[in-house]
Amino acid sequence: MSGIDGAGTGLSLEREEKLKEPEDYRVVLLNDDYTTMDFVVAVLMTIFQKSQGDASSIMKDVHRKGRGVVGRYPWDIAATKADQVHAMARKHEYPLRCIVEKS
Ligand code: TYC
């Protein structure tokens, strides 16, 4: 990209491009009929550093609505957390899933 002053910063567009904040991605937890509520709370506390109260509210919200946003993170962190959820679920033989979406 080239040109001058795309957003009124006085910098060339090329420079503005390089200075952009990394975009955040939503980590979204999906409901299922088999994973126990206690396990979901443990996942939220272990992988997302949620308090027991917050983890419990998020879990209940996902249980009622079918899905829920757990947090917003840069791509690498979001993807790693989703992998960790799937690894923890696989280890305990639960089908718990989460997805990563552009914020
Ligand atoms: N629906 C599950 C149950 O009734 C609990 C659950 C909540 C599972 C949230 C997954 O992301 C989830 N045991």
Coordinates of C-alpha atoms and ligand atoms in Angstrom, one line a residue:
M1 CA 0.0 0.0 0.0
S2 CA 1.2 3.5 -0.7
G3 CA 0.0 7.1 -0.4
I4 CA -0.1 9.8 2.2
D5 CA -2.2 10.3 5.3
G6 CA -5.0 7.7 5.2
A7 CA -6.4 8.5 8.7
G8 CA -5.0 12.0 9.2
T9 CA -1.9 10.9 11.1
G10 CA 0.6 12.5 8.7
L11 CA 2.1 9.1 8.1
S12 CA 2.1 7.2 4.8
L13 CA -0.5 4.5 4.5
E14 CA 2.3 1.9 4.5
R15 CA 3.5 3.1 7.9
E16 CA -0.1 3.3 9.3
E17 CA -0.6 -0.3 8.2
K18 CA 2.4 -1.4 10.1
L19 CA 1.3 0.5 13.3
K20 CA -2.2 -1.0 13.4
E21 CA -3.2 -2.7 16.7
P22 CA -3.5 -6.5 16.3
E23 CA -7.2 -7.4 15.8
D24 CA -9.0 -9.3 18.6
Y25 CA -10.8 -12.6 18.1
R26 CA -13.8 -13.9 20.1
V27 CA -13.4 -17.3 21.7
V28 CA -17.0 -18.7 21.8
L29 CA -18.0 -21.7 23.8
L30 CA -20.7 -24.0 22.4
N31 CA -23.3 -25.9 24.4
D32 CA -23.7 -29.7 24.2
D33 CA -25.8 -32.3 26.0
Y34 CA -23.0 -34.4 27.5
T35 CA -20.2 -32.2 29.0
T36 CA -20.9 -31.7 32.7
M37 CA -21.5 -28.3 34.1
D38 CA -18.7 -28.8 36.6
F39 CA -16.2 -29.6 33.9
V40 CA -17.1 -26.5 31.9
V41 CA -16.6 -24.4 35.0
A42 CA -13.2 -26.0 35.5
V43 CA -12.3 -25.3 31.9
L44 CA -13.2 -21.7 32.3
M45 CA -11.2 -21.3 35.5
T46 CA -8.2 -23.2 34.3
I47 CA -7.8 -21.9 30.7
F48 CA -9.5 -18.5 30.9
Q49 CA -8.5 -17.6 34.5
K50 CA -12.2 -16.9 35.3
S51 CA -13.3 -16.7 39.0
Q52 CA -15.7 -19.5 40.1
G53 CA -18.6 -17.0 40.0
D54 CA -17.8 -15.7 36.5
A55 CA -17.1 -19.2 35.2
S56 CA -20.5 -20.4 36.6
S57 CA -22.4 -17.5 35.0
I58 CA -20.7 -18.0 31.6
M59 CA -21.4 -21.7 31.7
K60 CA -25.1 -21.2 32.6
D61 CA -25.5 -18.6 29.9
V62 CA -24.0 -21.0 27.3
H63 CA -26.2 -23.8 28.6
R64 CA -29.3 -21.6 28.1
K65 CA -28.5 -19.8 24.9
G66 CA -26.4 -22.5 23.0
R67 CA -23.2 -20.4 22.8
G68 CA -21.4 -17.6 24.6
V69 CA -18.3 -15.4 24.3
V70 CA -15.7 -16.3 26.8
G71 CA -13.2 -13.6 25.9
R72 CA -11.5 -11.5 23.2
Y73 CA -7.8 -12.1 22.4
P74 CA -5.2 -11.6 19.7
W75 CA -5.3 -14.4 17.2
D76 CA -2.4 -16.6 18.6
I77 CA -3.8 -16.5 22.1
A78 CA -7.4 -17.2 21.0
A79 CA -6.3 -20.1 18.9
T80 CA -4.1 -21.6 21.7
K81 CA -6.9 -21.3 24.2
A82 CA -9.3 -23.1 21.8
D83 CA -6.7 -25.8 21.3
Q84 CA -6.3 -26.1 25.1
V85 CA -10.1 -26.5 25.6
H86 CA -10.2 -29.2 23.0
A87 CA -7.2 -31.0 24.5
M88 CA -8.7 -30.9 28.1
A89 CA -12.1 -32.1 26.8
R90 CA -10.6 -34.9 24.8
K91 CA -8.5 -36.0 27.8
H92 CA -11.8 -36.3 29.8
E93 CA -13.8 -37.7 26.9
Y94 CA -16.2 -34.8 26.7
P95 CA -17.4 -33.4 23.3
L96 CA -17.0 -29.7 24.5
R97 CA -16.2 -27.4 21.6
C98 CA -15.3 -23.8 21.2
I99 CA -14.7 -21.7 18.1
V100 CA -12.7 -18.5 17.3
E101 CA -14.4 -15.7 15.5
K102 CA -13.2 -12.3 14.2
S103 CA -14.3 -9.7 16.8
Ligands
TYC1 N1 -25.5 -28.5 28.6 C1 -24.5 -29.2 29.5 C2 -25.3 -30.0 30.5 O1 -26.5 -29.8 30.7 C3 -23.7 -28.2 30.2 C4 -22.8 -27.4 29.3 C5 -22.7 -26.0 29.5 C6 -22.1 -28.0 28.3 C7 -21.9 -25.2 28.6 C8 -21.3 -27.3 27.4 O2 -20.4 -25.1 26.8 C9 -21.2 -25.9 27.6 N2 -24.6 -30.9 31.2

